[in-house]
CSV table of C-alpha atoms and ligand atoms in Angstrom, one decimal:
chain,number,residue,atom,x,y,z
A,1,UNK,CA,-26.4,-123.8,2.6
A,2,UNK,CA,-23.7,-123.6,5.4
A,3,UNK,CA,-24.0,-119.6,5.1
A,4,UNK,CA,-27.7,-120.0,5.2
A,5,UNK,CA,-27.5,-121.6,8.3
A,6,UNK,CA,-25.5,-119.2,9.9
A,7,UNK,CA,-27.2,-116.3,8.9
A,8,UNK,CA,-30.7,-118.0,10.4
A,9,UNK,CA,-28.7,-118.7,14.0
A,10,UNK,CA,-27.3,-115.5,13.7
A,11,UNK,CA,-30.6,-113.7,13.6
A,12,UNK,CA,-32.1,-115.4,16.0
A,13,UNK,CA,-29.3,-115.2,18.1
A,14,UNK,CA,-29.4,-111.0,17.6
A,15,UNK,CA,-33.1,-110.6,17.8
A,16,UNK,CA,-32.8,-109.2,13.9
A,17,UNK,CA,-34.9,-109.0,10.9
A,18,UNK,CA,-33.9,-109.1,7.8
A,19,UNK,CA,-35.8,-107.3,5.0
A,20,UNK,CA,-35.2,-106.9,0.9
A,21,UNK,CA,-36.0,-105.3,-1.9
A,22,UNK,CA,-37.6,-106.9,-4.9
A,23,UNK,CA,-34.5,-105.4,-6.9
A,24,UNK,CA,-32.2,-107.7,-4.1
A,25,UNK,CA,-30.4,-110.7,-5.6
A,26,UNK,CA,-32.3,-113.8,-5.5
A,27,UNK,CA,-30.2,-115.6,-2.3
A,28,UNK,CA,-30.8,-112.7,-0.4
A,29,UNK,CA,-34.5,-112.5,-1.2
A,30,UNK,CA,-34.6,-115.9,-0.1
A,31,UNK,CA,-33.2,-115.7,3.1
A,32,UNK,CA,-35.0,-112.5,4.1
A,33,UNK,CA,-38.6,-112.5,6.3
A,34,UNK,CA,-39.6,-109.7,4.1
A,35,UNK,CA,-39.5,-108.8,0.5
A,36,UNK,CA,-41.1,-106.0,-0.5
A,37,UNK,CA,-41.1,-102.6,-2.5
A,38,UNK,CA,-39.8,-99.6,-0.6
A,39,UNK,CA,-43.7,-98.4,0.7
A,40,UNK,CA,-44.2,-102.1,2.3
A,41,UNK,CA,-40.8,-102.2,3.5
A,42,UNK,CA,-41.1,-99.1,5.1
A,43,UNK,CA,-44.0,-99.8,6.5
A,44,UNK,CA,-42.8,-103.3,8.2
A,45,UNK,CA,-39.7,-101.5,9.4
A,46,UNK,CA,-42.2,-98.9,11.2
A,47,UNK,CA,-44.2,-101.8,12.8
A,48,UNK,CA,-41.7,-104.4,13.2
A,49,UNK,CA,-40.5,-105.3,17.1
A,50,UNK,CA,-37.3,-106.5,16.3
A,51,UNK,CA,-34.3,-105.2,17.9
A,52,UNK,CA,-31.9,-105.2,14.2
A,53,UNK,CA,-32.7,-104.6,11.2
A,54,UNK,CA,-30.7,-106.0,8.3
A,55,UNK,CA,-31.9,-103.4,5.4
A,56,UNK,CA,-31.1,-106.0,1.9
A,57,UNK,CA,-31.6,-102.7,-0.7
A,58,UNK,CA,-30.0,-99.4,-1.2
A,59,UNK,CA,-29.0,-96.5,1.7
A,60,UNK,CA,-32.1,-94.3,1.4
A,61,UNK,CA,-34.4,-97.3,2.3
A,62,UNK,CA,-31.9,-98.3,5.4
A,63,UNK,CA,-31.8,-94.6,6.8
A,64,UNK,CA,-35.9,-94.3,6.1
A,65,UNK,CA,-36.3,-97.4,8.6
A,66,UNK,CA,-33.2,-95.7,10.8
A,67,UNK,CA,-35.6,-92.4,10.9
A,68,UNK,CA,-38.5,-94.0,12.0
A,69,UNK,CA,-37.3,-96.6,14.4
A,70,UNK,CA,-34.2,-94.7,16.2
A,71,UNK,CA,-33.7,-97.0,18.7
A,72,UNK,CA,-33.1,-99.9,16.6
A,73,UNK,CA,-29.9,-101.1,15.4
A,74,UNK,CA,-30.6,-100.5,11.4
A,75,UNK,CA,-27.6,-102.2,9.3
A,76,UNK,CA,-26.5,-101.8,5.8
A,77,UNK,CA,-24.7,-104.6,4.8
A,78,UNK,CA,-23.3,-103.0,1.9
A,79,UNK,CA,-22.0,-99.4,3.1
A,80,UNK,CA,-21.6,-98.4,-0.5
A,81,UNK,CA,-24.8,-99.3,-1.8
A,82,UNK,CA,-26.6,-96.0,-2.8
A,83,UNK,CA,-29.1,-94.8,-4.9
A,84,UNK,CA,-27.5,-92.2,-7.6
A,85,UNK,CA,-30.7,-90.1,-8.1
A,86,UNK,CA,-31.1,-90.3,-4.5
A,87,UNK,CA,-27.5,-88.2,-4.5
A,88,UNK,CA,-28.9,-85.6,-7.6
A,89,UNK,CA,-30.3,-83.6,-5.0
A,90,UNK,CA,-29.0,-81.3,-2.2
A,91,UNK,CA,-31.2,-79.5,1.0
A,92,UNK,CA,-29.6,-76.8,-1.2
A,93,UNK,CA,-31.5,-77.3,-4.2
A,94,UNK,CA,-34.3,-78.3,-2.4
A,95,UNK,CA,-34.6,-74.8,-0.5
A,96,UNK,CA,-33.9,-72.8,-3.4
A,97,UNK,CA,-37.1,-74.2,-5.3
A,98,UNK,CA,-39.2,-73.5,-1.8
A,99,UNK,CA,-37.9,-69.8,-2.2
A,100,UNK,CA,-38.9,-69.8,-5.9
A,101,UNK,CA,-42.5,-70.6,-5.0
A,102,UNK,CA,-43.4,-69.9,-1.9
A,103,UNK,CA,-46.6,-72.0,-0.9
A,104,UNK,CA,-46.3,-75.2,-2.8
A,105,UNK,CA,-46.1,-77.9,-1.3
A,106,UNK,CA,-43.0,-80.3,-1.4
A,107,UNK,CA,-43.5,-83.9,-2.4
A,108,UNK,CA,-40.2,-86.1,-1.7
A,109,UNK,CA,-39.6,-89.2,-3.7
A,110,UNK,CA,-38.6,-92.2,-0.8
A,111,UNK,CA,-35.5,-92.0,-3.3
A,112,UNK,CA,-34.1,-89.4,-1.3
A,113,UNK,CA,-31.3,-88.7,1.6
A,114,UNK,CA,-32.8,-87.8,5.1
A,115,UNK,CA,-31.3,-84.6,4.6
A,116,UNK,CA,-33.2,-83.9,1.5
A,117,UNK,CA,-36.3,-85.5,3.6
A,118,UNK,CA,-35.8,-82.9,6.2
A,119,UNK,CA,-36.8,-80.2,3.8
A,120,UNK,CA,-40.0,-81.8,2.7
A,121,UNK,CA,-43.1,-81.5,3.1
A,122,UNK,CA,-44.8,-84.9,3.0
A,123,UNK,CA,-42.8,-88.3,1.7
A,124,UNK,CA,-44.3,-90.3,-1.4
A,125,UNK,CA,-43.2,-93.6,-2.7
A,126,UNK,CA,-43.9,-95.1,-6.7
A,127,UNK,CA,-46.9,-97.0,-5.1
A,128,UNK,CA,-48.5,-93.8,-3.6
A,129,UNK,CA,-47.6,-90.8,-5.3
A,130,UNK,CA,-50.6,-90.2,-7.0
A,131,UNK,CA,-52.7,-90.8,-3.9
A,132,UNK,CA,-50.7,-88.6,-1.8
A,133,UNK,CA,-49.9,-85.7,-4.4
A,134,UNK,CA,-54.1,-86.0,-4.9
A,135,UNK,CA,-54.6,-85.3,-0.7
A,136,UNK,CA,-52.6,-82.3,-0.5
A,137,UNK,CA,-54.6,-78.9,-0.2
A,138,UNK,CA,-51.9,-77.0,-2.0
A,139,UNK,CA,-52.6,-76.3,-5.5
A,140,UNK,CA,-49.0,-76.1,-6.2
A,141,UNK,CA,-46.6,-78.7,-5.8
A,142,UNK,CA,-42.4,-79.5,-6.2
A,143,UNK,CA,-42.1,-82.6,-6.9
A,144,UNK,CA,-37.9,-84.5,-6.2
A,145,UNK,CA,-36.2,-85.5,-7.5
A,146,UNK,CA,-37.8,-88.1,-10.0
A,147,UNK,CA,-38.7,-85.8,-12.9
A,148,UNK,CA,-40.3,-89.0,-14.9
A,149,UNK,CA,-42.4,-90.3,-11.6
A,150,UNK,CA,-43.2,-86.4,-11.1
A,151,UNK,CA,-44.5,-86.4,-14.6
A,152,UNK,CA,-46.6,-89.7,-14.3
A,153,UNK,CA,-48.2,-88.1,-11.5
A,154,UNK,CA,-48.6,-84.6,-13.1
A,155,UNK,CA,-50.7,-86.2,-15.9
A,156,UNK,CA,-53.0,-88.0,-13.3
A,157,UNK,CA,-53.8,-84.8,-11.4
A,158,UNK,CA,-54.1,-82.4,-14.1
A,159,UNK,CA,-55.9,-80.1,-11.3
A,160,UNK,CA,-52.3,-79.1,-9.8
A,161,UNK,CA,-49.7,-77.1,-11.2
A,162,UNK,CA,-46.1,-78.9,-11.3
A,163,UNK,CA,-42.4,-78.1,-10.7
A,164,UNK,CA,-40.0,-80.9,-11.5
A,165,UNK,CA,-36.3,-81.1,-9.8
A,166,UNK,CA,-34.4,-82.5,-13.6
A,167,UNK,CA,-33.3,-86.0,-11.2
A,168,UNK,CA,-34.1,-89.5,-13.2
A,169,UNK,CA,-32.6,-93.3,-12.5
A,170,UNK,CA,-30.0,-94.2,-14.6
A,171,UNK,CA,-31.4,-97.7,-14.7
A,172,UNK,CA,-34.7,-97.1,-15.8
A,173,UNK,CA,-33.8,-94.5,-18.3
A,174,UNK,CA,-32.1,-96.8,-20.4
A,175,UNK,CA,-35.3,-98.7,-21.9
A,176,UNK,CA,-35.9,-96.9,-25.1
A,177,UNK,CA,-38.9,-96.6,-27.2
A,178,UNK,CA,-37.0,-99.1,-30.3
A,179,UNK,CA,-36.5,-102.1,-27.6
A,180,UNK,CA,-39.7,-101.5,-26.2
A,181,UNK,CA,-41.3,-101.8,-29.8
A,182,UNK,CA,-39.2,-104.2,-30.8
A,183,UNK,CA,-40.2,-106.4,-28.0
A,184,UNK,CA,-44.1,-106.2,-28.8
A,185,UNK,CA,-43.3,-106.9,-32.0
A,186,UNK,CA,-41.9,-110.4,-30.5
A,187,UNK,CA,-44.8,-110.9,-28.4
A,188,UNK,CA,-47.3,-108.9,-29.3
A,189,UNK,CA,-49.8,-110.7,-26.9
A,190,UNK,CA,-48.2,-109.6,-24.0
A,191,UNK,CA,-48.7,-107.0,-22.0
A,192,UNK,CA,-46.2,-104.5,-21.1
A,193,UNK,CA,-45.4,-103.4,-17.2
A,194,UNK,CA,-43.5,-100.6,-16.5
A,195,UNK,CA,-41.9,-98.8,-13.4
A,196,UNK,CA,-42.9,-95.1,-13.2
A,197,UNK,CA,-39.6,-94.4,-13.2
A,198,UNK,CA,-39.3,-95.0,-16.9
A,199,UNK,CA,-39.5,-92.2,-18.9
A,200,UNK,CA,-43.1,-90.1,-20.0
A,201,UNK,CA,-43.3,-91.7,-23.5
A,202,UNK,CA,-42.5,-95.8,-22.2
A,203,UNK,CA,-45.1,-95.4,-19.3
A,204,UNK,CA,-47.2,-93.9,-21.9
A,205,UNK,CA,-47.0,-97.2,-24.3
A,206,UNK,CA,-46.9,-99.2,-21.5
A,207,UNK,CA,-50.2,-101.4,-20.9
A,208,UNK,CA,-49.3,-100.7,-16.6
A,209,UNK,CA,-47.1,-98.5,-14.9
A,210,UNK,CA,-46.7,-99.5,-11.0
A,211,UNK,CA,-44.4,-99.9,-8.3
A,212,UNK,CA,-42.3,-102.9,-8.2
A,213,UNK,CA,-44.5,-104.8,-5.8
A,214,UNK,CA,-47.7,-103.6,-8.0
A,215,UNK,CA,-45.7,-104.5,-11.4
A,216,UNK,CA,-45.6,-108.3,-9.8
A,217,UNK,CA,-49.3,-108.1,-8.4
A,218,UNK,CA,-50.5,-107.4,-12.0
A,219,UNK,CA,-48.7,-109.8,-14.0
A,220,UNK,CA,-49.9,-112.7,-10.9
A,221,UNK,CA,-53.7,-111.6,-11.3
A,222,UNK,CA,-53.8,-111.2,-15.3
A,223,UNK,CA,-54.5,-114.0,-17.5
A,224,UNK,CA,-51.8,-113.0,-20.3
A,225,UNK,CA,-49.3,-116.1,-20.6
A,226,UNK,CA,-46.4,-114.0,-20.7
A,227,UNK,CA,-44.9,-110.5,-20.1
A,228,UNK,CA,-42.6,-107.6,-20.9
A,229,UNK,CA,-41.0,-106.1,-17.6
A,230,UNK,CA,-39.4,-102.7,-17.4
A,231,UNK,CA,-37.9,-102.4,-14.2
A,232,UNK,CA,-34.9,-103.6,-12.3
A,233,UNK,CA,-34.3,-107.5,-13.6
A,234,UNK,CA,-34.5,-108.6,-9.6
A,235,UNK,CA,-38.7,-108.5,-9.8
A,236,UNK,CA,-37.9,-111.7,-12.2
A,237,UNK,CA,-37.1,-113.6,-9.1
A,238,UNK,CA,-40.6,-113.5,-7.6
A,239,UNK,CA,-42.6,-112.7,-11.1
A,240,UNK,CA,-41.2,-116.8,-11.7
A,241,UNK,CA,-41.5,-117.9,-8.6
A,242,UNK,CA,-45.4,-116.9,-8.3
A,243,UNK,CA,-45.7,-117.6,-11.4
A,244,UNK,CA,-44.8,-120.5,-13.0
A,245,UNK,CA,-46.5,-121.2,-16.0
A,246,UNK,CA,-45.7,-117.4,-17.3
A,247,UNK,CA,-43.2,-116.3,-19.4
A,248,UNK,CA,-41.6,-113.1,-18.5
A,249,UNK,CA,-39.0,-110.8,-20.7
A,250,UNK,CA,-37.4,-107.8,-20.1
A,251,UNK,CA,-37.8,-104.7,-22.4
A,252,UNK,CA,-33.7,-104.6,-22.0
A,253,UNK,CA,-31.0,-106.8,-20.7
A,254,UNK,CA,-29.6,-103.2,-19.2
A,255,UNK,CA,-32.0,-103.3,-16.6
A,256,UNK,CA,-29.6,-103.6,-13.8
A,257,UNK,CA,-28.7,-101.8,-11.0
A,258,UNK,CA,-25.4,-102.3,-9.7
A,259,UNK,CA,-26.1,-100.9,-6.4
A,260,UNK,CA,-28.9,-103.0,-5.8
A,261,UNK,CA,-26.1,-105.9,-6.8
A,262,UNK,CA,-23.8,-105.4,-4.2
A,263,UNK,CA,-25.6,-107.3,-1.3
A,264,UNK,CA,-25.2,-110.8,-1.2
A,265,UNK,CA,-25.2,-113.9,1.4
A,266,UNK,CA,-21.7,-113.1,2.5
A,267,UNK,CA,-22.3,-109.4,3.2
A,268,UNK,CA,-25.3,-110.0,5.2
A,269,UNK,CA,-23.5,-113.1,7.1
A,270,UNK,CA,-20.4,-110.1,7.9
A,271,UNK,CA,-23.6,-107.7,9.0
A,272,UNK,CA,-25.3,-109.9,11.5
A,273,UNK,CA,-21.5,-111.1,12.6
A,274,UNK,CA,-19.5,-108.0,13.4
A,275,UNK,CA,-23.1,-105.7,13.8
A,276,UNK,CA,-22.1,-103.5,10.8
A,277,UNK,CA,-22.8,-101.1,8.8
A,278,UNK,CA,-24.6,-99.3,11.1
A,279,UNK,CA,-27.3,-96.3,10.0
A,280,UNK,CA,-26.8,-93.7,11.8
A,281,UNK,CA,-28.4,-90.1,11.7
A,282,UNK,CA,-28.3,-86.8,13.2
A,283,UNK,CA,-31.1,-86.5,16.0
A,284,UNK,CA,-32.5,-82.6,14.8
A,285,UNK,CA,-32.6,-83.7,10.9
A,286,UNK,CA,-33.8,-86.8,11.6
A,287,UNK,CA,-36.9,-85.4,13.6
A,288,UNK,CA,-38.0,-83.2,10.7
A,289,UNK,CA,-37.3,-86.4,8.2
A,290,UNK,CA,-39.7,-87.8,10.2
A,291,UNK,CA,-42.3,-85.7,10.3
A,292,UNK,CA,-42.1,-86.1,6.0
A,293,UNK,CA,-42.2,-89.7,6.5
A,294,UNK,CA,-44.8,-90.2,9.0
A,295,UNK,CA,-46.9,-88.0,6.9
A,296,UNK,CA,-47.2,-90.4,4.6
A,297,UNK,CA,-47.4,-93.1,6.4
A,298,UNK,CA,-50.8,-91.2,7.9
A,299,UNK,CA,-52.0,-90.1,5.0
B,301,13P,P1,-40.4,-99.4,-5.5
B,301,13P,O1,-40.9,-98.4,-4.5
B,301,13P,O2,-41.3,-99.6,-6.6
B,301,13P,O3,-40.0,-100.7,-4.8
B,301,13P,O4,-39.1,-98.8,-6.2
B,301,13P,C1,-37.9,-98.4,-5.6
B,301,13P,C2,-36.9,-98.1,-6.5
B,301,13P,O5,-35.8,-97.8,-6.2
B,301,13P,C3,-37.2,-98.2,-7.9
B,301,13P,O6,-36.1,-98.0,-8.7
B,302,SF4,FE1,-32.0,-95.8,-7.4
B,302,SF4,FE2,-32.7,-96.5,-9.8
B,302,SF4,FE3,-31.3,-98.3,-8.3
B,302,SF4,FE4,-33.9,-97.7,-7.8
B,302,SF4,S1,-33.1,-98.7,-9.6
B,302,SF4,S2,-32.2,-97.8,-6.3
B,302,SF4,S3,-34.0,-95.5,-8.3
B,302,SF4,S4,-30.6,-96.3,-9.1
């Protein structure tokens, strides 16, 4: 409560913001103005007038705020917290597939570094792929580096031909058909909702597949009495919250990631106190990170 406190005097104090992911610990969602999925976030970061922002999620969302709002302070309070298939890809790779076919168009997964970014041609997040891979004139499109969202979208817009980067997220991949059957065997009345994220064959004996902020929207507006989640177990926080009559149960217990852990009330207390970790990036990549970014945000 004491830390609570602080962190509320020290925000106001600094002119901050804090923000969080739905995958965020459930102290930290609580103390944060905002708690969203990475397109919302993004989004608030874009349009918000604070001076600080105290990014509660993983590096790539930090540095997506950082690229859009250079003259903000943009802190991380965990300087280790990354996203692994974030890391799977290089500019390298990235340029290498652009040689390979020349006049497709690059889609970038928000799960991505600014460098990667920089080599893009237009930004997508879970909640807008299809919608943005559906506005591009291109017939051809790379999709990074999310091989199972690439696919979700491939088989919504059948019209465009696909190339994959082989990137996936370790915590997602770990639902496997036999929990996910097992687990409508339990409850066979409820209905199962699914990150994209998940591999082709879960999304495809899912009942939804949706971002994180779209997973909890549908489970709030149906009128099923309880729920099997496949995504990251910090949706549970709000999916309860907003919903208190519902039951809600997670394909697997696995569903975890640690990086998304590693924030809590202390970290964000030492972020707002000593002004750390700052997000810094360079001025000429992040300009054509932008210009991916903003894209979207346009689109
Ligand atoms: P959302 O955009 O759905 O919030 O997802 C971000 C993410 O990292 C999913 O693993
Ligand atoms: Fe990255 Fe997966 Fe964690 Fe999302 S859940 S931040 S994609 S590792």
């Amino acid at each position: 409560m004491e830390l609570t406190q602080e962190i509320k005097r020290l925000k106001a104090e600094r002119g901050a913001v804090i923000v969080a992911h739905n995958y965020q610990v459930d102290e930290v969602q609580d103390i944060a103005d905002y708690v969203g999925d990475s397109f919302y976030l993004s989004k608030i970061c874009a349009q918000s007038e604070a001076k600080t922002i105290v990014f509660c999620g993983v590096r790539f969302m930090a540095e997506s705020a950082k690229i859009l709002s250079p003259d903000k302070t943009v802190l991380l309070p965990e300087a280790h917290a990354g996203c692994p298939m974030a890391d799977s890809i290089t500019p390298e790779d990235v340029r290498r597939l652009k040689a390979e076919h020349p006049g497709a168009a690059v889609v970038c997964y928000i799960n991505s570094s600014v460098e990667v970014k920089a080599e893009c041609d237009i930004c997508c997040t879970s909640s807008n792929a299809v919608r943005i891979v559906r506005s591009l004139k291109e017939r051809e499109v790379i999709f990074v580096p999310d091989q199972n969202l690439g696919s979700y979208v491939a088989a919504q817009v059948p019209e465009k031909q696909f190339t994959l980067f082989n990137g996936c997220c370790v915590t997602h991949a770990r639902v496997t058909m036999d929990e996910l059957n097992a687990a409508r065997a339990l409850y066979p009345d409820a209905p199962v909702a699914v990150h994209p994220e998940c591999s082709p064959e879960i999304v495809a004996a899912s009942d939804f597949a949706g971002s994180t902020s779209e997973i909890i929207d549908f489970c709030t507006r149906s009128d099923a009495k309880r729920f099997l989640i496949g995504t990251e177990m910090g949706v549970l926080h709000k999916l309860k919250k907003d919903n208190p009559t519902k039951e809600f149960y997670l394909l697997t217990p696995r569903l975890i990631c640690t990086n998304m852990k590693l924030t809590t009330l202390q970290s964000v207390h030492r972020a707002l106190a000593e002004n750390k970790t700052q997000v810094e990036v360079e001025e000429s990549i992040r300009l054509r990170a932008r210009t991916c970014l903003e894209r979207m945000l346009n689109a």
